[in-house]
C-alpha cells in the first residue's frame, strides 16, 4: 500500500499539469449508448456507455465532436470549468429523410409481400451520412473495461501492479478468439462435417482444437476462404488421428 501511495504522489503532478481526463455525460430522451465522441484537437476517440457517460483525454480549448445517426453533429469547445467538473452535453435529435421510394404499380393487397417490392436507392448508415469516425468499430465490453483501466496514469499504474490489466487483456484476447471461432463455425460448418468428416456433435470441439494453433487467428483474419479451408483441412487430419488413437 505504501508503494501505491508513493507512486500516486510522484505521478499526481504530471497528471495535473499535463494530460487530463475529461468526464462527460450525454443527456437526451432517446438512446445514449454508442455515441461517437472525438477530440478533434487531441485526436482521441471514445464512445458513450449505456448511460451516456464517457471519459476522454482533453485540455482547455480542445474541440469535442459528438456524432450518431440519431443526433445532429455537435461540437463543444472545452473550458477550464469542464475540466474541473463534469461536461454535460444535450444533443439535438436528427430527422433522417429517406431517399425516394419506388413502388411497383401492381400491389396484391398483402402487406407482407407488397413491402418486399418497395426499394430505396441506398440504405441510411453512419457511412452514408458521412459521420466522423463512422468507419471506427465500437470497442467490445471487454475492450471498454481495458480502456477504462488505463484511462489515467494513476489508474494504469495501480491496475498494472494489482494484475487487473493483465486479467483484462486476457479477457479481450479470449473475446476476440471466441468471435473468430463463431465466424469459422458459421462459414465452414458444412465443410467440416461433410468434407472433413468431423462428427456434427464434435464441430465446436474441432474448431476449439484448431483455434489452439498459433496460426489460427492470423489465418482467419486474412478473410481468405482458401487459406482458412486449407488450414482447417490440415487440422482435421490431426484431430481425427488424435481421436482415433484415443479410442
Short mmCIF file of C-alpha atoms in Angstrom, two decimals:
data_model
loop_
_atom_site.label_atom_id
_atom_site.label_comp_id
_atom_site.label_asym_id
_atom_site.label_seq_id
_atom_site.Cartn_x
_atom_site.Cartn_y
_atom_site.Cartn_z
CA UNK A 1 0.00 0.00 0.00
CA UNK A 2 2.87 2.39 0.79
CA UNK A 3 4.28 1.74 -2.68
CA UNK A 4 0.92 2.65 -4.26
CA UNK A 5 0.75 5.91 -2.28
CA UNK A 6 4.33 6.81 -3.23
CA UNK A 7 3.61 6.18 -6.93
CA UNK A 8 0.48 8.33 -6.79
CA UNK A 9 2.42 11.16 -5.12
CA UNK A 10 5.04 11.01 -7.86
CA UNK A 11 2.70 10.93 -10.85
CA UNK A 12 0.00 13.27 -9.49
CA UNK A 13 1.80 16.50 -10.53
CA UNK A 14 2.23 15.07 -14.04
CA UNK A 15 -1.47 14.29 -14.18
CA UNK A 16 -2.46 17.78 -13.06
CA UNK A 17 -0.21 19.79 -15.34
CA UNK A 18 -0.19 17.50 -18.35
CA UNK A 19 -2.87 15.43 -19.98
CA UNK A 20 -6.20 15.30 -18.12
CA UNK A 21 -9.20 13.02 -18.37
CA UNK A 22 -12.50 14.76 -19.02
CA UNK A 23 -15.62 13.17 -17.54
CA UNK A 24 -18.78 13.79 -19.53
CA UNK A 25 -22.39 12.78 -19.97
CA UNK A 26 -24.74 12.94 -22.93
CA UNK A 27 -28.27 13.56 -21.66
CA UNK A 28 -31.14 13.01 -24.09
CA UNK A 29 -34.56 11.39 -24.13
CA UNK A 30 -33.59 8.63 -26.58
CA UNK A 31 -30.74 6.12 -26.83
CA UNK A 32 -27.47 7.44 -25.37
CA UNK A 33 -25.35 4.31 -25.89
CA UNK A 34 -22.59 4.17 -28.51
CA UNK A 35 -22.43 7.88 -29.37
CA UNK A 36 -19.12 8.77 -31.01
CA UNK A 37 -17.01 11.27 -29.04
CA UNK A 38 -13.99 12.58 -30.92
CA UNK A 39 -11.40 15.03 -29.57
CA UNK A 40 -10.70 16.80 -32.85
CA UNK A 41 -7.78 18.77 -31.41
CA UNK A 42 -6.08 15.99 -29.46
CA UNK A 43 -7.02 13.22 -31.95
CA UNK A 44 -8.54 10.93 -29.30
CA UNK A 45 -11.71 8.85 -29.66
CA UNK A 46 -14.20 7.05 -27.44
CA UNK A 47 -17.91 6.19 -27.28
CA UNK A 48 -20.55 6.62 -24.59
CA UNK A 49 -21.74 3.72 -22.44
CA UNK A 50 -25.37 2.67 -21.92
CA UNK A 51 -25.89 5.59 -19.52
CA UNK A 52 -24.44 8.20 -21.88
CA UNK A 53 -21.25 8.52 -19.80
CA UNK A 54 -17.77 8.83 -21.29
CA UNK A 55 -14.15 9.65 -20.44
CA UNK A 56 -11.67 11.15 -22.89
CA UNK A 57 -8.26 12.87 -22.71
CA UNK A 58 -8.77 16.60 -23.15
CA UNK A 59 -7.26 20.02 -22.46
CA UNK A 60 -8.71 23.52 -22.29
CA UNK A 61 -9.70 24.82 -25.75
CA UNK A 62 -9.84 21.31 -27.28
CA UNK A 63 -12.85 20.69 -29.53
CA UNK A 64 -15.02 17.62 -28.96
CA UNK A 65 -17.26 16.38 -31.76
CA UNK A 66 -20.34 14.27 -30.93
CA UNK A 67 -21.93 12.21 -33.66
CA UNK A 68 -24.55 9.47 -34.04
CA UNK A 69 -27.17 8.57 -36.63
CA UNK A 70 -29.99 9.66 -34.32
CA UNK A 71 -28.47 13.07 -33.44
CA UNK A 72 -27.22 16.15 -35.26
CA UNK A 73 -23.48 16.69 -35.36
CA UNK A 74 -22.45 18.78 -32.33
CA UNK A 75 -19.13 20.45 -31.45
CA UNK A 76 -18.16 21.61 -27.97
CA UNK A 77 -15.08 23.68 -27.01
CA UNK A 78 -13.66 22.60 -23.63
CA UNK A 79 -13.34 25.24 -20.91
CA UNK A 80 -11.47 25.16 -17.61
CA UNK A 81 -14.81 24.58 -15.83
CA UNK A 82 -15.43 21.46 -17.96
CA UNK A 83 -12.04 20.06 -16.96
CA UNK A 84 -12.59 20.67 -13.24
CA UNK A 85 -16.17 19.44 -13.19
CA UNK A 86 -18.31 17.28 -15.46
CA UNK A 87 -19.27 18.13 -19.04
CA UNK A 88 -22.98 17.75 -19.79
CA UNK A 89 -23.99 17.68 -23.45
CA UNK A 90 -27.51 17.83 -24.87
CA UNK A 91 -27.72 16.65 -28.47
CA UNK A 92 -30.44 17.62 -30.91
CA UNK A 93 -32.41 14.79 -32.48
CA UNK A 94 -31.66 14.16 -36.16
CA UNK A 95 -34.52 13.59 -38.58
CA UNK A 96 -33.17 11.43 -41.39
CA UNK A 97 -35.15 11.74 -44.62
CA UNK A 98 -35.39 8.60 -46.70
CA UNK A 99 -34.49 8.54 -50.38
CA UNK A 100 -37.26 8.44 -52.97
CA UNK A 101 -39.23 5.19 -52.77
CA UNK A 102 -40.19 3.31 -55.94
CA UNK A 103 -43.34 1.16 -55.69
CA UNK A 104 -44.42 -1.24 -58.38
CA UNK A 105 -47.76 -0.19 -59.92
CA UNK A 106 -49.47 -3.53 -59.17
CA UNK A 107 -49.98 -4.35 -55.50
CA UNK A 108 -51.57 -7.54 -54.22
CA UNK A 109 -53.05 -6.04 -51.08
CA UNK A 110 -50.92 -8.35 -48.92
CA UNK A 111 -48.78 -6.01 -46.79
CA UNK A 112 -46.07 -8.61 -46.15
CA UNK A 113 -45.50 -9.45 -49.82
CA UNK A 114 -46.01 -5.89 -51.11
CA UNK A 115 -43.38 -4.40 -48.79
CA UNK A 116 -40.78 -6.67 -50.39
CA UNK A 117 -41.27 -4.79 -53.66
CA UNK A 118 -40.55 -1.41 -52.05
CA UNK A 119 -36.95 -0.38 -52.60
CA UNK A 120 -34.83 2.69 -51.79
CA UNK A 121 -31.76 3.88 -53.61
CA UNK A 122 -29.46 3.40 -50.64
CA UNK A 123 -29.51 2.37 -47.02
CA UNK A 124 -29.08 5.00 -44.31
CA UNK A 125 -25.99 4.21 -42.25
CA UNK A 126 -23.31 6.12 -40.37
CA UNK A 127 -21.15 5.79 -43.50
CA UNK A 128 -23.77 7.16 -45.93
CA UNK A 129 -24.41 10.10 -43.59
CA UNK A 130 -20.63 10.71 -43.51
CA UNK A 131 -20.44 10.93 -39.75
CA UNK A 132 -16.96 11.43 -38.25
CA UNK A 133 -15.30 8.12 -37.30
CA UNK A 134 -18.14 6.17 -38.93
CA UNK A 135 -15.51 3.65 -40.04
CA UNK A 136 -14.41 3.02 -36.45
CA UNK A 137 -15.74 -0.21 -34.94
CA UNK A 138 -17.00 0.46 -31.39
CA UNK A 139 -14.95 -1.43 -28.78
CA UNK A 140 -16.45 -4.51 -27.18
CA UNK A 141 -17.35 -4.61 -23.49
CA UNK A 142 -14.03 -6.31 -22.52
CA UNK A 143 -12.14 -3.72 -24.58
CA UNK A 144 -14.03 -0.89 -22.85
CA UNK A 145 -13.02 -2.26 -19.43
CA UNK A 146 -9.39 -2.37 -20.54
CA UNK A 147 -9.55 1.21 -21.87
CA UNK A 148 -11.05 2.41 -18.60
CA UNK A 149 -8.35 0.61 -16.60
CA UNK A 150 -5.73 2.67 -18.45
CA UNK A 151 -7.70 5.92 -18.71
CA UNK A 152 -5.32 7.85 -16.41
CA UNK A 153 -1.69 7.41 -15.42
CA UNK A 154 -2.70 6.59 -11.85
CA UNK A 155 -5.29 4.00 -12.95
CA UNK A 156 -2.79 2.45 -15.37
CA UNK A 157 -0.12 2.06 -12.67
CA UNK A 158 -2.42 0.73 -9.96
CA UNK A 159 -4.17 -1.73 -12.30
CA UNK A 160 -0.84 -2.90 -13.70
CA UNK A 161 0.60 -3.52 -10.23
CA UNK A 162 -2.54 -5.27 -8.99
CA UNK A 163 -2.64 -7.55 -12.04
CA UNK A 164 -6.05 -6.29 -13.17
CA UNK A 165 -4.74 -5.00 -16.52
CA UNK A 166 -3.23 -8.41 -17.26
CA UNK A 167 -6.54 -10.14 -16.48
CA UNK A 168 -8.47 -7.68 -18.65
CA UNK A 169 -6.06 -8.24 -21.57
CA UNK A 170 -6.71 -11.99 -21.29
CA UNK A 171 -10.47 -11.33 -21.40
CA UNK A 172 -10.06 -9.22 -24.56
CA UNK A 173 -7.94 -11.94 -26.19
CA UNK A 174 -10.49 -14.61 -25.27
CA UNK A 175 -13.36 -12.47 -26.62
CA UNK A 176 -11.61 -11.96 -29.98
CA UNK A 177 -10.72 -15.66 -30.20
CA UNK A 178 -14.30 -16.72 -29.47
CA UNK A 179 -15.59 -14.30 -32.11
CA UNK A 180 -13.27 -15.82 -34.73
CA UNK A 181 -14.35 -19.33 -33.71
CA UNK A 182 -18.00 -18.35 -34.26
CA UNK A 183 -17.14 -16.93 -37.69
CA UNK A 184 -15.47 -20.21 -38.69
CA UNK A 185 -18.45 -22.21 -37.42
CA UNK A 186 -20.91 -20.11 -39.45
CA UNK A 187 -18.88 -20.20 -42.67
CA UNK A 188 -17.34 -23.68 -42.65
CA UNK A 189 -19.67 -25.96 -40.68
CA UNK A 190 -20.84 -27.80 -43.81
CA UNK A 191 -17.27 -28.40 -44.98
CA UNK A 192 -16.18 -29.55 -41.52
CA UNK A 193 -18.96 -32.15 -41.37
CA UNK A 194 -19.31 -33.35 -44.97
CA UNK A 195 -15.81 -32.78 -46.39
CA UNK A 196 -13.52 -33.25 -43.40
CA UNK A 197 -15.78 -35.94 -41.87
CA UNK A 198 -15.89 -34.42 -38.40
CA UNK A 199 -18.99 -35.68 -36.50
CA UNK A 200 -21.63 -32.95 -36.26
CA UNK A 201 -21.66 -33.06 -32.47
CA UNK A 202 -17.88 -32.54 -32.46
CA UNK A 203 -17.75 -29.45 -34.71
CA UNK A 204 -17.26 -26.95 -31.89
CA UNK A 205 -14.71 -29.23 -30.26
CA UNK A 206 -12.79 -29.39 -33.54
CA UNK A 207 -12.88 -25.60 -34.01
CA UNK A 208 -11.62 -25.12 -30.45
CA UNK A 209 -8.83 -27.62 -31.22
CA UNK A 210 -7.91 -25.69 -34.37
CA UNK A 211 -8.02 -22.32 -32.56
CA UNK A 212 -5.32 -23.51 -30.15
CA UNK A 213 -2.87 -23.32 -33.06
CA UNK A 214 -0.92 -20.05 -33.02
CA UNK A 215 -1.67 -19.57 -36.73
CA UNK A 216 -5.46 -19.71 -36.26
CA UNK A 217 -6.02 -16.01 -35.52
CA UNK A 218 -3.63 -14.85 -38.23
CA UNK A 219 -5.17 -17.08 -40.91
CA UNK A 220 -8.83 -16.38 -40.06
CA UNK A 221 -8.13 -12.63 -40.01
CA UNK A 222 -6.94 -12.81 -43.64
CA UNK A 223 -10.62 -13.46 -44.57
CA UNK A 224 -9.31 -15.71 -47.33
CA UNK A 225 -11.66 -18.68 -47.70
CA UNK A 226 -8.96 -20.68 -49.49
CA UNK A 227 -6.38 -20.23 -46.73
CA UNK A 228 -8.90 -20.93 -43.97
CA UNK A 229 -10.16 -24.04 -45.79
CA UNK A 230 -6.64 -25.42 -46.26
CA UNK A 231 -5.77 -24.69 -42.63
CA UNK A 232 -8.91 -26.42 -41.33
CA UNK A 233 -8.33 -29.39 -43.64
CA UNK A 234 -4.81 -29.92 -42.25
CA UNK A 235 -6.10 -29.59 -38.67
CA UNK A 236 -8.90 -32.08 -39.39
CA UNK A 237 -6.35 -34.80 -40.18
CA UNK A 238 -4.61 -34.15 -36.85
CA UNK A 239 -7.90 -34.05 -34.96
CA UNK A 240 -9.21 -37.31 -36.43
CA UNK A 241 -5.90 -39.07 -35.79
CA UNK A 242 -5.81 -37.96 -32.15
CA UNK A 243 -9.40 -39.07 -31.56
CA UNK A 244 -8.76 -42.39 -33.32
CA UNK A 245 -5.67 -43.07 -31.19
CA UNK A 246 -7.59 -42.25 -28.01
CA UNK A 247 -10.20 -44.84 -28.92
#
